[in-house]
Coordinates of C-alpha atoms and ligand atoms in Angstrom, one line a residue:
X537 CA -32.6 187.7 212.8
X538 CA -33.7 186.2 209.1
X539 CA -33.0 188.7 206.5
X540 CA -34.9 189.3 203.2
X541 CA -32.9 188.8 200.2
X542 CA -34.6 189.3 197.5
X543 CA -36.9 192.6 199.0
X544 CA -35.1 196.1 199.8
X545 CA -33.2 196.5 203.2
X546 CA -36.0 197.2 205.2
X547 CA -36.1 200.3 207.8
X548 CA -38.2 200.6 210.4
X549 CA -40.1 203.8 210.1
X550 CA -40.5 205.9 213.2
X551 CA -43.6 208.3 212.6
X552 CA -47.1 206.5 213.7
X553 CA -50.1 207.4 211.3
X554 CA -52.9 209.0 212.0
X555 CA -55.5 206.4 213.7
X556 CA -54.6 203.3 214.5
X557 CA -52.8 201.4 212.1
X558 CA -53.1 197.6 211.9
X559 CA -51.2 194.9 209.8
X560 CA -53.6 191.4 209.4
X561 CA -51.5 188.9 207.7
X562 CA -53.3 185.9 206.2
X563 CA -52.2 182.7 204.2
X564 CA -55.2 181.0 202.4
X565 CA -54.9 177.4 203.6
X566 CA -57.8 176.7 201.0
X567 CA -61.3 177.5 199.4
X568 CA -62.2 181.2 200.6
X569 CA -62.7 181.0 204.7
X570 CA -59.2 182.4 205.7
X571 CA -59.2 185.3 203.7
X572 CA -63.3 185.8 203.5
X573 CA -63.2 186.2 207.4
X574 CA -60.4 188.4 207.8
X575 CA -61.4 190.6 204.3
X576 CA -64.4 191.4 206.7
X577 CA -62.4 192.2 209.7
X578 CA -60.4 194.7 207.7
X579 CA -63.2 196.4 206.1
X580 CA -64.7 196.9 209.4
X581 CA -61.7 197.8 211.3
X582 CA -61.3 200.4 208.6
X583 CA -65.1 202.1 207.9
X584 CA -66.5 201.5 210.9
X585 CA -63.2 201.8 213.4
X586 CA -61.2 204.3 211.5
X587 CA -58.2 202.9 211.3
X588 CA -55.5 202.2 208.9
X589 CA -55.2 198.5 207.9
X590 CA -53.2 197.0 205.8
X591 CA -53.6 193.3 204.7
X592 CA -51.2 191.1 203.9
X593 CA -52.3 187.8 201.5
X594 CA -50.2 185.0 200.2
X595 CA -52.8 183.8 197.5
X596 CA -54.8 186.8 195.6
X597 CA -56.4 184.3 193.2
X598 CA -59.0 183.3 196.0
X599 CA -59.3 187.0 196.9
X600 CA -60.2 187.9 193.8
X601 CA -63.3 185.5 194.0
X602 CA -64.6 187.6 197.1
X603 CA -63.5 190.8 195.6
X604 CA -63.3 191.0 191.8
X605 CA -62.1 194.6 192.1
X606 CA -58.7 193.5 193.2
X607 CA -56.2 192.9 190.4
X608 CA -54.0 189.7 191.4
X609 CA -51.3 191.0 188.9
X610 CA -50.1 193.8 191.7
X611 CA -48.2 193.4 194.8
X612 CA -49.9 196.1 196.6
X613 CA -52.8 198.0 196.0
X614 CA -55.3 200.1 197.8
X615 CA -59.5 198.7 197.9
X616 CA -61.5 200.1 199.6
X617 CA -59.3 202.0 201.3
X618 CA -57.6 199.0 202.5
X619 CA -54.1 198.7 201.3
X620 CA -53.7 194.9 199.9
X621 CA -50.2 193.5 199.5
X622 CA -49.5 190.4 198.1
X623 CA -47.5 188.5 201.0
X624 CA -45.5 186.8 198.2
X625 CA -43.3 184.4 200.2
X626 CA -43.0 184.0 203.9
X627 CA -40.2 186.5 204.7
X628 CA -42.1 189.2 203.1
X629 CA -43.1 191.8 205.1
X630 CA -43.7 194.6 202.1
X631 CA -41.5 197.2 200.6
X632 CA -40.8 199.3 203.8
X633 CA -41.1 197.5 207.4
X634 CA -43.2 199.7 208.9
X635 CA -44.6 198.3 212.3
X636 CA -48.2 198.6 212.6
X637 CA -50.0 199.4 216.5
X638 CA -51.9 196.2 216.3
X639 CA -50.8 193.1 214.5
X640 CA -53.1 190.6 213.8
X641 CA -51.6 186.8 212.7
X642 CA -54.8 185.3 211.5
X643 CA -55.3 181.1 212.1
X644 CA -51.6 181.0 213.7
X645 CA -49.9 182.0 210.4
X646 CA -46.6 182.8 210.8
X647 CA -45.7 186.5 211.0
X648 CA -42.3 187.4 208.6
X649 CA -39.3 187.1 211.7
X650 CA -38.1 190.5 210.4
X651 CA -41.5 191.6 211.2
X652 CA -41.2 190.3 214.4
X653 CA -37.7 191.5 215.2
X654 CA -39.3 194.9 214.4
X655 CA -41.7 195.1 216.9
X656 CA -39.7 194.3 219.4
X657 CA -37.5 198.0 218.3
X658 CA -40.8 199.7 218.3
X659 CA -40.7 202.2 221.4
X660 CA -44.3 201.3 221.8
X661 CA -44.5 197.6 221.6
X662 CA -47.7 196.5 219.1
X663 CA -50.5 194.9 220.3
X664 CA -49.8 191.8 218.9
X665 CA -53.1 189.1 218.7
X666 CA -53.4 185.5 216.9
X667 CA -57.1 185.5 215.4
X668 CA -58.3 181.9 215.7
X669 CA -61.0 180.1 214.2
X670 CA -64.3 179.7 215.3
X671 CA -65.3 177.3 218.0
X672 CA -68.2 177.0 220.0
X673 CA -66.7 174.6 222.6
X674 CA -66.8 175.7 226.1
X675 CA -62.8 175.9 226.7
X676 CA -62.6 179.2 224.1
X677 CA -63.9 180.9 227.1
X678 CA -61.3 180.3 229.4
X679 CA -58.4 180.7 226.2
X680 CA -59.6 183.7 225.0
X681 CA -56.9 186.5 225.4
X682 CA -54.4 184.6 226.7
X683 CA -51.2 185.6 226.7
X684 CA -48.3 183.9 225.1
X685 CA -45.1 186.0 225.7
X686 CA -42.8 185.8 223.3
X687 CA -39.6 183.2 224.2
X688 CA -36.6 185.8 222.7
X689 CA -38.3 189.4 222.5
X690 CA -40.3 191.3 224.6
X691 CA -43.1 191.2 223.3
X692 CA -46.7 189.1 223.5
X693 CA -49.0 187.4 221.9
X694 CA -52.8 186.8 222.6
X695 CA -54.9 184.5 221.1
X696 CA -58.1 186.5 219.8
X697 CA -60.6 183.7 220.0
X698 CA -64.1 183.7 218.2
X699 CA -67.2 182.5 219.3
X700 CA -70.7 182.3 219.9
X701 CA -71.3 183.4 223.2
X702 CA -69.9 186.2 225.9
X703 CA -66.9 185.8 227.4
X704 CA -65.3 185.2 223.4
X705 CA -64.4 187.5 220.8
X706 CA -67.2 187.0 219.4
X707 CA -68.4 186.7 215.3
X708 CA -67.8 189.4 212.8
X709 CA -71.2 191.5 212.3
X710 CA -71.2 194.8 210.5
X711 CA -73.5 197.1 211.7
X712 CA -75.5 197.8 209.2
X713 CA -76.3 194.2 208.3
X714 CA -79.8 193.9 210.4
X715 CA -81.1 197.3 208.4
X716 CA -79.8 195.7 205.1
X717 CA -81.5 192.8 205.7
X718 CA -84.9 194.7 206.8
X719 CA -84.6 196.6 203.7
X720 CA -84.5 193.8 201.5
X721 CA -87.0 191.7 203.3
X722 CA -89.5 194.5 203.0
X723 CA -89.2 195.2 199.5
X724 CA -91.0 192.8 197.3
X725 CA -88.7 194.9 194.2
X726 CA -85.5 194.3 195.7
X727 CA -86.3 190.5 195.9
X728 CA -87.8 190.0 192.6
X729 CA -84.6 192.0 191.0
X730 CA -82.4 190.1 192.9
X731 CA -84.4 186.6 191.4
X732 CA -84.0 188.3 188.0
X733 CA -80.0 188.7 188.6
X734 CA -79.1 185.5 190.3
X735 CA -82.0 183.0 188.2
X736 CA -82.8 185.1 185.5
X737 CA -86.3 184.3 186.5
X738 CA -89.0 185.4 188.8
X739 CA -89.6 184.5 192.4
X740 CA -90.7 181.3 192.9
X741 CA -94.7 180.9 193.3
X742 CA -95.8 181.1 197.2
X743 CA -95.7 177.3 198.9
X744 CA -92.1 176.5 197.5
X745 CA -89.4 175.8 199.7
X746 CA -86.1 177.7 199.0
X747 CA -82.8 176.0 199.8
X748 CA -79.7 177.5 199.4
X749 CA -76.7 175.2 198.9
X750 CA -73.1 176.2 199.8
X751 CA -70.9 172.6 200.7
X752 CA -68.8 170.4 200.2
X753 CA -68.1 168.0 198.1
X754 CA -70.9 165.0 200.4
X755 CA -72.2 161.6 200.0
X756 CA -75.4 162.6 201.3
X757 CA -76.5 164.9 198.9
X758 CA -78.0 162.6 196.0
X759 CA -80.0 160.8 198.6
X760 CA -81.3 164.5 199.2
X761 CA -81.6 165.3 195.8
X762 CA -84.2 162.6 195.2
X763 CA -85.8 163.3 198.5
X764 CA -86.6 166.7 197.0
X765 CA -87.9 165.5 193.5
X766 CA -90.2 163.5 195.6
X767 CA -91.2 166.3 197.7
X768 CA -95.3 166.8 198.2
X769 CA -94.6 170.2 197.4
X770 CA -91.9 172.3 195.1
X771 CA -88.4 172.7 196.1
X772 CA -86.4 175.6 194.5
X773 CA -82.6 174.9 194.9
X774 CA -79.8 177.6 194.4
X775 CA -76.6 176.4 193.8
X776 CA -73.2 178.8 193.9
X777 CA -70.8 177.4 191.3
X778 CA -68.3 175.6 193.2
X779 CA -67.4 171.9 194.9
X780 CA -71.0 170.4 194.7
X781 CA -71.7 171.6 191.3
X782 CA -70.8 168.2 189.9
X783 CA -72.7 166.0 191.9
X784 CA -75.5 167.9 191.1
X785 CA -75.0 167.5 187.2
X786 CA -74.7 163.9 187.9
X787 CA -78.0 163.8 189.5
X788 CA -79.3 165.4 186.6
X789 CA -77.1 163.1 183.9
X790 CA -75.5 166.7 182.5
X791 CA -72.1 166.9 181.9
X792 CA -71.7 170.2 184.2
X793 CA -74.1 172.6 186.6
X794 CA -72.5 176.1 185.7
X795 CA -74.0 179.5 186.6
X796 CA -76.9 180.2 184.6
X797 CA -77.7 176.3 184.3
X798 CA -81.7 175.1 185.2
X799 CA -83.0 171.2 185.9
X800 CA -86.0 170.2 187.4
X801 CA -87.1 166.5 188.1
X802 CA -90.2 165.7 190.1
X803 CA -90.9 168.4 192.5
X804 CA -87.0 169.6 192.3
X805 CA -85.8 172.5 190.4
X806 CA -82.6 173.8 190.7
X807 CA -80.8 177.1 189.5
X808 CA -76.7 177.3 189.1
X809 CA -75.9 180.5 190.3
X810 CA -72.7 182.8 190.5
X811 CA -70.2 183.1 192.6
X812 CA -70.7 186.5 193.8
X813 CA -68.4 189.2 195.3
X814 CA -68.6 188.6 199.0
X815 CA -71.3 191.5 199.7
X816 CA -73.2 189.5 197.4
X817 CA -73.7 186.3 199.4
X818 CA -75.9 187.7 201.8
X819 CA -78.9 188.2 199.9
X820 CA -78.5 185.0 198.5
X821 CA -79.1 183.8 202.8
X822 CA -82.3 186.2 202.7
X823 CA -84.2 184.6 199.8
X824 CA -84.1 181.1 201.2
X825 CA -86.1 179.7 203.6
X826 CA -83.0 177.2 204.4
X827 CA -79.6 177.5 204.0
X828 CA -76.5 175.0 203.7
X829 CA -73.6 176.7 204.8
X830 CA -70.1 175.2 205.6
X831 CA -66.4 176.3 206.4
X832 CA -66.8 179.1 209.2
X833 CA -67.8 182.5 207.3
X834 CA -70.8 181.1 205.8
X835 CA -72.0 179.7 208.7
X836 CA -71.5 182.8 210.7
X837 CA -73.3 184.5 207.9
X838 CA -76.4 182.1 207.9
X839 CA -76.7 182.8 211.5
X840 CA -77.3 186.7 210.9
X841 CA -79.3 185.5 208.5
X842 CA -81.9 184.2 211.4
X843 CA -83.3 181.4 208.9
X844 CA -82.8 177.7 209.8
X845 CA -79.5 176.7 208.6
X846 CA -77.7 173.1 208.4
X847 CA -73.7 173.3 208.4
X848 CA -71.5 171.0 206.5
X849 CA -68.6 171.9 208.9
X850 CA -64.9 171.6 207.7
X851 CA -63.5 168.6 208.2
X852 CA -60.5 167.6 210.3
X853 CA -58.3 164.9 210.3
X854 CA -59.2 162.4 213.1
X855 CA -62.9 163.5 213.3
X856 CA -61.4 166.8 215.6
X857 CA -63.9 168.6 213.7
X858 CA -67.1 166.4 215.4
X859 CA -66.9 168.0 219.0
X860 CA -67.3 171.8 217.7
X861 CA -70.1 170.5 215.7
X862 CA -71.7 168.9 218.8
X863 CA -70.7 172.0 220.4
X864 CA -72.2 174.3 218.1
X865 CA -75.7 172.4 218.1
X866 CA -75.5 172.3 221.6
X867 CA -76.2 176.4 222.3
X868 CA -78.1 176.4 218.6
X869 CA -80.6 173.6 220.0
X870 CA -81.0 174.1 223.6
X871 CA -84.5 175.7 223.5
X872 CA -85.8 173.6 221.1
X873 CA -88.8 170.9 221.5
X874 CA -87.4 167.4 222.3
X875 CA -88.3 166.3 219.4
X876 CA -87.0 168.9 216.4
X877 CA -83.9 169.2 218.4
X878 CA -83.4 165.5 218.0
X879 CA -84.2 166.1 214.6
X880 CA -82.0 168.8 213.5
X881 CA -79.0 166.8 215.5
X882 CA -79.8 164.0 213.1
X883 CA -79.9 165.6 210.0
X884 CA -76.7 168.0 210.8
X885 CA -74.8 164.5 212.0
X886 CA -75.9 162.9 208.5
X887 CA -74.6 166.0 206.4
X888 CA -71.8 165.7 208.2
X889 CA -71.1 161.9 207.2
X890 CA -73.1 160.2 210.1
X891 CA -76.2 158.5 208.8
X892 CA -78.8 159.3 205.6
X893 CA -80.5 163.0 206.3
X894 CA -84.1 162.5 206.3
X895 CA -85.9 165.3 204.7
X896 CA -89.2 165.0 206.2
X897 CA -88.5 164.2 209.5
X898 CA -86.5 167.6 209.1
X899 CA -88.7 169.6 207.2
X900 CA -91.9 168.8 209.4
X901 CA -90.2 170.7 212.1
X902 CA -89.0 174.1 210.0
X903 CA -91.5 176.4 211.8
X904 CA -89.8 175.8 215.1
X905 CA -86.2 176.2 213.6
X906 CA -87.2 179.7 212.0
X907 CA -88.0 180.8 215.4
X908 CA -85.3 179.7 216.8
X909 CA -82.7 181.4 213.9
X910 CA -84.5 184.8 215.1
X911 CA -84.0 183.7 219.0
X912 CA -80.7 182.5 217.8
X913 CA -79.6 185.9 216.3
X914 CA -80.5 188.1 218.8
X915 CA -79.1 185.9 221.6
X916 CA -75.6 185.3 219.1
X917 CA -75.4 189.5 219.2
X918 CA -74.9 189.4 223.1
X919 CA -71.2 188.3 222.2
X920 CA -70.8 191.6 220.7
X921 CA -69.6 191.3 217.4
X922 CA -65.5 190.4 216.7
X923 CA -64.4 193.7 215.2
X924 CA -66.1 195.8 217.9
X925 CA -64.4 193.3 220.8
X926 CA -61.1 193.8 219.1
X927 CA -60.7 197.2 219.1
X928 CA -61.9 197.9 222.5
X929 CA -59.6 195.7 223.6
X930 CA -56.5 196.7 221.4
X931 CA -57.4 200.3 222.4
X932 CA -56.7 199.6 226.2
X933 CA -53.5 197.7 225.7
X934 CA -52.7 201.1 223.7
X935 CA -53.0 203.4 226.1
Ligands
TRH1039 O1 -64.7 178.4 201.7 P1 -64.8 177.7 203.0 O2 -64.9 176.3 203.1 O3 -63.6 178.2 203.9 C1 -62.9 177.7 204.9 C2 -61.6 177.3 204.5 O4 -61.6 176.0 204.0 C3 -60.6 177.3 205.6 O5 -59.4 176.8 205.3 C4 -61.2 176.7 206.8 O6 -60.3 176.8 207.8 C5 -62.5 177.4 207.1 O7 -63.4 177.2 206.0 C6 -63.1 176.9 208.4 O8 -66.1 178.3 203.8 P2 -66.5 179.7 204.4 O9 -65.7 179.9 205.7 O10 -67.9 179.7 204.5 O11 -66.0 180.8 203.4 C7 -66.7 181.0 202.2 C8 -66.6 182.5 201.8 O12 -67.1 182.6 200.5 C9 -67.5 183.3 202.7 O13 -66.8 184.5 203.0 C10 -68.7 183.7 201.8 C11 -68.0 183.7 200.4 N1 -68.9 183.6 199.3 C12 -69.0 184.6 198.4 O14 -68.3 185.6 198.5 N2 -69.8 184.5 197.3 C13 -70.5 183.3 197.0 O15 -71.2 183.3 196.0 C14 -70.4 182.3 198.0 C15 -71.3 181.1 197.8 C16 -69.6 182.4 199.1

């Protein structure tokens, strides 16, 4: 067994909590997925599941971005009723080992081995899951709460797999997103104060197209940029400070594209926005007519959106990342007409480094693409969303 040396002797404490109590550890490879998907998780597992969760975090900085309540100056710390600690180096496991009744590793992190050593002394052994990321290849299916017992201790592990269809775990969904979502899309008030905030402006005039535009850093994006300054008609661009902020100012021959910054060329005019506590993205998803999502949160989020979307999907060395694009388009597409799902396969391929997007050949088929993002959404919702399947399931391995 590895022991601490710079942290108390840890004990393991005997008395459960009240509830269930869960642990999520979560080390922040990069940008803000890892800890934007499993800040949602615990804020669902604790309002709308009860239970006690604690999360573990090895890089507060980024968390901050989602949540600028949290002060990355302290090791632990309670937000919204969530206790945070800062997971300051691998063997960390906070200032008392106590052993939570479900453990959650999220993207095959590695759990502190005093940690693990403690739930194996636990009288009732944790459920004990490895949260992995979002696929919408077939094979999740089959992998999906797997077990993987442990080669030392009695214990195992199951790998909590996401996804987009039954049969998965799954995508995170609160449940009051849908009614938030009415709300705002029925109140002309809420949507001009929210242009006000984000543009310091009005809503654009009826006939302009909206684009919202969360990436990465892409070659394709200049050709798009002119595509939209010759556009028959306005296009109204939101940018969220961040990695294609600079490409943007290039475009524009500025020297940056910060929050509060406006261009227009031709037909294009675009507002920096931002970044907004995570709550805050949403809206951003309902005032556009199209959204450019990337990573794995966003793109969930556009989903529940139900507006056409185009994902810039993270990429992996050796083009791994190709098939779950592929795969995603795949159950996205299926209904469509011949001819916009070849379409929106070519344009997604071409944000995705495969050819130039065309914006017209796109754009002439945006009716059929809104209706599908509404078919889309309510037939995503049949996978139940990821907190939900958790618990159920944690709460018969409990028993
Ligand atoms: O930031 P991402 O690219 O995150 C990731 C990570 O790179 C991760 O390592 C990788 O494995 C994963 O993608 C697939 O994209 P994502 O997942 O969309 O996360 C962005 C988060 O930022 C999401 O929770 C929404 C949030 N966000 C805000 O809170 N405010 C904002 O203004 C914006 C634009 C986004």
């Amino acid at each position: 067994m590895q022991v601490m040396t710079d942290t108390p002797k840890p004990t393991v404490s005997g008395t459960a909590p009240p509830g269930i109590a869960c642990d999520i550890f979560c080390a922040v490879i990069d940008n803000f997925g890892d800890i934007g998907v499993c800040w949602r998780l615990a804020r669902q597992l604790a309002h709308e599941h009860g239970w006690q969760v604690r999360l573990f975090v090895d890089d507060l900085h980024a968390f901050t971005k989602l949540c600028p309540s949290l002060d990355a100056t302290h090791v632990k710390q309670s937000v919204e009723g969530i206790v945070v600690e800062h997971w300051h180096e691998p063997a960390h496991a906070g200032e008392t080992l106590e052993i939570a009744d479900v453990v959650i590793e999220a993207f095959a992190c590695e759990l502190p081995p005093v940690y693990v050593t403690g739930m194996a002394q636990r009288a009732q052994r944790p459920v004990w899951l490895n949260l992995e990321y979002l696929s919408a290849e077939d094979w999740v299916a089959d992998f999906h709460l797997r077990p993987s017992p442990h080669p030392r201790y009695p214990l195992v592990k199951r790998f909590f797999f996401p996804g987009l269809v039954p049969r998965t775990g799954g995508v995170v969904k609160e449940r009051d997103l849908d009614a938030q979502r009415a709300a705002f899309e029925q109140s002309p008030q809420a949507h001009a104060a929210w242009w006000q905030r984000a543009t310091g402006g009005p809503p654009p005039a009826p006939g302009a197209t909206v684009i919202s535009l969360f990436a990465y850093e892409n070659p394709a994006l200049d050709s798009l940029l002119a595509q939209w300054r010759d556009n028959a008609s306005p296009v109204v661009l939101l940018v969220p400070q961040g990695r294609v902020s600079g490409a943007v100012a290039r475009f524009f021959g500025l020297p940056a594209f910060e929050a509060g910054a406006h261009a227009t060329r031709g037909n294009l005019h675009v507002h920096g926005l931002a970044f907004t506590e995570q709550r805050g993205y949403d809206p951003l998803l309902w005032a556009s007519d199209l959204n450019f999502v990337r990573g794995e949160d966003s793109f969930v989020r556009a989903q529940w959106a139900a507006r056409p979307f185009v994902w810039h999907i993270y990429p992996q060395a050796d083009d791994a990342h190709l098939p779950k694009l592929d795969a995603a388009l795949a159950h996205y597409a299926r209904p469509l007409s011949a001819q916009a799902r070849a379409a929106l396969e070519r344009f997604w391929h071409a944000w995705n480094g495969n050819g130039t997007p065309d914006w017209a050949d796109f754009a002439r088929h945006l009716p059929e693409f809104k209706a599908r993002a509404a078919s889309w959404a309510t037939e995503l919702a049949q996978a139940g969303d990821l907190a939900g399947n958790l618990a159920v399931f944690a709460k018969t391995q409990l028993k």
